[in-house]
């Protein structure tokens, strides 16, 4: 399902699947300058922490690659401008900053070489970020599948799938890997208001893969869990603090409380690029607030009084004590805390 | 705000404010036969447990009042047909069955009189149900306001307001009464997917009354509570079992768990007509499941794959141990259970 890849490098351009249009329209955006990548991240045409990192990396490549030959100082300025602009897009996902740092290093390390080679090194770095992300997701899937009973239903929130990553997915990577191992897995997908990534993206990509998925509104999760219809909750992450607190799509924290109340495991899946050892705890994670119209409207349709006050945080923080297991490409940490993560991230 | 009354009797017709059109359009439906009332309850043009009861009562009046003079047997058949059809509309709200029973009694008790007088007695009964409901809401407001701190923010779900009742509201009646007592109250309104009664109706009626209201998606409630932005949760009810278990709009149960986890009170407000001593516990309450397209679409807009599987329960059950207080026109029962309610309902 190549056309369902969130981010690709194609003929010197960044090709993004416009996720604001899914599942009704399959639109590929061909982007030839980094401003277009900035815009696409802001508008959520590309979203999901790992995919944002990949897109941003290619954005930096665009800034230097499609430029005419310039002097070295101009080249560096151009790259730094792109990095700075891309950093301003979204504050919460760690992977964005991680990927941009990788790109800056790829440039710095090669600055003694001809500019053409610096460009090539930067392009290779971005391609590595993409390819590594897919490989990491597969590893996450393998490790995480061990936590999933042979026959069970997984509840997930937002989209931590192929569309949120280089491919395969983190939370949905675990689902895919469990199914590849022969397990009988069904999925409940929270629709994930305001922007409906669950309704639009998770259902879509699971149905493409013939995985049994049932859509519910976010408010139905408690009832579904109480009825015993769900055995495990699996979600992705946008940033994981040093102590294991997890920032993820708004609604995740509430789900974690429901999982605790009903004594089912709450599993978080993310590549190591999501882990942020510089952030002490969830209290230190900046939570993006987005435009009120995302709540007042659905698409173009007004669903509330036009001038109603709105609060629209895009993420929340789940404290480590609510997390049964963190899964990365390195394996599984059960009941994460600062000490365990310190050893594990060494 | 007379034009904002959910149900009125006007010139021999039932006048309903079409709540599917709010807040964008203010459409009044003039209904002259009971089939129209059945349709309006099914389509949620009128919704909210007490308002459904009122509308159904007037529906029975339409069945007998606007009919030509018929023989006594025909009259009874006509009334019973209407009662049976109205009973089939929605299974969960107790008030519907309560109101229809009242109407049947008003007929039975007066059957020794001329048909004109039976009709008049039935109309008076329906008008009493409407007027009593407003009076009950005011009492609920007075009793419940005592549970609300002087300066606080209330979180509510769905619409348990003037639009859900004869007028004034149950949960929102408590907010209104607290404000009338001089308290400084703000409200967070959950949007309440799938049908957005919070986004469309609660915000609208509170803004009409100049009450400070902020709209959030259902998935934001946990974050808002955790941040300390809410001091009490107040909701309505569709049916309250003998032991105090409460059926209410889907999402209520999850909120009750969040309130417990964060140690804030969870208050349920409903008239005595919502209490069902014939239902032993929440397990015995039938939960209506509604059409999948309510989740797949918002208004006419498709927001998910057209053929995605959906689970769409309209209500959930909150067990009595999660309820800090039940408020009716009779007063307040803290930490309700079967014993306390038995005494209280005597």
Short mmCIF file of C-alpha atoms in Angstrom, two decimals, chain A residues 22-24 157 188 191-194 196 199-200 203-204 207 211-220 222-224 226-227 229 250-255 257-258 260-262 283 287 289 295-296 298-299 301-319 322, chain B residues 22-24 157 188 191-194 196 199-200 203-204 207 211-220 222-224 226-227 229 250-255 257-258 260-262 283 287 289 295-296 298-299 301-319 322:
data_model
loop_
_atom_site.label_atom_id
_atom_site.label_comp_id
_atom_site.label_asym_id
_atom_site.label_seq_id
_atom_site.Cartn_x
_atom_site.Cartn_y
_atom_site.Cartn_z
CA UNK A 22 -8.99 10.90 4.16
CA UNK A 23 -10.90 8.66 3.96
CA UNK A 24 -13.16 10.38 1.42
CA UNK A 157 -7.34 6.19 20.40
CA UNK A 188 -12.36 -0.69 18.75
CA UNK A 191 -13.29 8.50 16.77
CA UNK A 192 -11.00 11.07 18.47
CA UNK A 193 -12.65 14.44 18.32
CA UNK A 194 -12.00 17.15 17.40
CA UNK A 196 -11.43 12.53 14.07
CA UNK A 199 -12.86 7.75 12.62
CA UNK A 200 -11.06 8.87 9.48
CA UNK A 203 -10.68 2.70 10.62
CA UNK A 204 -9.49 3.37 7.08
CA UNK A 207 -10.09 -1.84 6.84
CA UNK A 211 -8.54 -6.04 10.25
CA UNK A 212 -11.84 -6.17 12.15
CA UNK A 213 -12.49 -2.63 13.43
CA UNK A 214 -15.53 -1.05 15.08
CA UNK A 215 -15.88 2.70 15.41
CA UNK A 216 -17.18 4.32 18.59
CA UNK A 217 -17.37 7.90 19.83
CA UNK A 218 -14.83 8.81 22.51
CA UNK A 219 -17.58 8.91 25.13
CA UNK A 220 -18.45 5.24 24.51
CA UNK A 222 -16.07 3.57 29.28
CA UNK A 223 -19.22 1.62 28.46
CA UNK A 224 -17.42 -0.68 26.02
CA UNK A 226 -17.25 -1.97 31.37
CA UNK A 227 -19.15 -4.45 29.23
CA UNK A 229 -15.70 -5.95 25.22
CA UNK A 250 -6.27 14.53 24.08
CA UNK A 251 -8.44 11.80 25.58
CA UNK A 252 -5.59 9.39 26.27
CA UNK A 253 -5.38 10.29 29.97
CA UNK A 254 -9.08 9.60 30.47
CA UNK A 255 -8.69 6.20 28.80
CA UNK A 257 -8.02 6.06 34.12
CA UNK A 258 -10.75 3.85 32.64
CA UNK A 260 -7.07 1.28 35.72
CA UNK A 261 -10.65 1.35 37.03
CA UNK A 262 -11.53 -1.78 35.04
CA UNK A 283 4.35 18.69 34.00
CA UNK A 287 0.58 21.14 25.52
CA UNK A 289 -3.77 24.50 22.14
CA UNK A 295 -14.28 22.18 18.10
CA UNK A 296 -17.02 24.52 16.84
CA UNK A 298 -16.61 19.55 11.86
CA UNK A 299 -15.09 20.11 8.48
CA UNK A 301 -20.13 22.45 9.27
CA UNK A 302 -20.82 24.65 12.28
CA UNK A 303 -22.05 22.43 15.15
CA UNK A 304 -22.24 25.00 17.94
CA UNK A 305 -23.02 28.68 18.39
CA UNK A 306 -20.52 30.53 16.20
CA UNK A 307 -19.19 32.64 19.07
CA UNK A 308 -19.16 30.01 21.85
CA UNK A 309 -16.06 29.96 24.05
CA UNK A 310 -13.91 26.89 23.47
CA UNK A 311 -10.97 25.20 25.17
CA UNK A 312 -9.02 23.06 22.69
CA UNK A 313 -5.92 21.36 24.08
CA UNK A 314 -4.55 18.90 21.49
CA UNK A 315 -2.82 16.60 23.97
CA UNK A 316 -2.93 15.48 27.55
CA UNK A 317 -0.44 13.80 29.88
CA UNK A 318 -0.85 10.31 31.30
CA UNK A 319 1.23 9.84 34.47
CA UNK A 322 -1.31 4.54 34.94
CA UNK B 22 -30.59 24.23 16.90
CA UNK B 23 -28.60 26.38 17.32
CA UNK B 24 -28.36 27.33 13.64
CA UNK B 157 -22.71 16.40 29.77
CA UNK B 188 -17.86 23.50 30.92
CA UNK B 191 -20.09 18.46 23.24
CA UNK B 192 -21.70 15.00 23.63
CA UNK B 193 -21.12 13.03 20.49
CA UNK B 194 -22.72 11.57 18.51
CA UNK B 196 -23.87 16.98 20.02
CA UNK B 199 -22.37 21.65 21.67
CA UNK B 200 -25.71 22.55 20.12
CA UNK B 203 -24.11 26.13 25.03
CA UNK B 204 -27.05 27.75 23.25
CA UNK B 207 -25.54 31.75 26.26
CA UNK B 211 -24.20 32.16 31.73
CA UNK B 212 -20.45 31.70 31.18
CA UNK B 213 -20.04 28.46 29.21
CA UNK B 214 -17.00 26.89 27.54
CA UNK B 215 -17.36 24.07 25.04
CA UNK B 216 -15.00 21.07 25.06
CA UNK B 217 -15.01 17.73 23.28
CA UNK B 218 -15.96 14.74 25.43
CA UNK B 219 -12.36 13.53 25.42
CA UNK B 220 -11.14 16.75 27.08
CA UNK B 222 -10.37 14.25 32.00
CA UNK B 223 -7.74 16.88 31.25
CA UNK B 224 -9.96 19.75 32.35
CA UNK B 226 -7.12 17.09 36.24
CA UNK B 227 -6.07 20.70 35.74
CA UNK B 229 -10.66 23.69 36.26
CA UNK B 250 -23.58 7.75 26.82
CA UNK B 251 -20.41 9.16 28.34
CA UNK B 252 -21.91 9.83 31.77
CA UNK B 253 -20.41 6.68 33.32
CA UNK B 254 -16.90 7.65 32.18
CA UNK B 255 -17.34 11.10 33.72
CA UNK B 257 -15.18 7.50 37.08
CA UNK B 258 -13.18 10.66 36.35
CA UNK B 260 -14.14 9.67 41.62
CA UNK B 261 -10.49 9.51 40.49
CA UNK B 262 -10.10 13.27 41.02
CA UNK B 283 -28.33 -4.11 34.85
CA UNK B 287 -29.99 0.59 26.66
CA UNK B 289 -28.80 1.39 20.38
CA UNK B 295 -21.55 8.00 14.39
CA UNK B 296 -20.41 7.77 10.76
CA UNK B 298 -22.18 14.54 11.51
CA UNK B 299 -25.27 16.07 10.04
CA UNK B 301 -21.19 14.94 6.39
CA UNK B 302 -19.55 11.53 6.25
CA UNK B 303 -16.60 11.48 8.66
CA UNK B 304 -15.59 7.81 8.41
CA UNK B 305 -15.51 5.04 5.82
CA UNK B 306 -19.09 4.65 4.63
CA UNK B 307 -19.22 0.95 5.51
CA UNK B 308 -17.28 0.97 8.78
CA UNK B 309 -18.73 -1.13 11.60
CA UNK B 310 -20.17 0.98 14.40
CA UNK B 311 -21.39 0.43 17.95
CA UNK B 312 -23.81 3.19 18.99
CA UNK B 313 -25.34 2.81 22.44
CA UNK B 314 -27.26 5.98 23.34
CA UNK B 315 -26.96 5.60 27.11
CA UNK B 316 -24.80 4.06 29.78
CA UNK B 317 -25.33 3.17 33.42
CA UNK B 318 -23.52 4.79 36.32
CA UNK B 319 -23.55 2.57 39.41
CA UNK B 322 -20.04 6.59 41.93
#
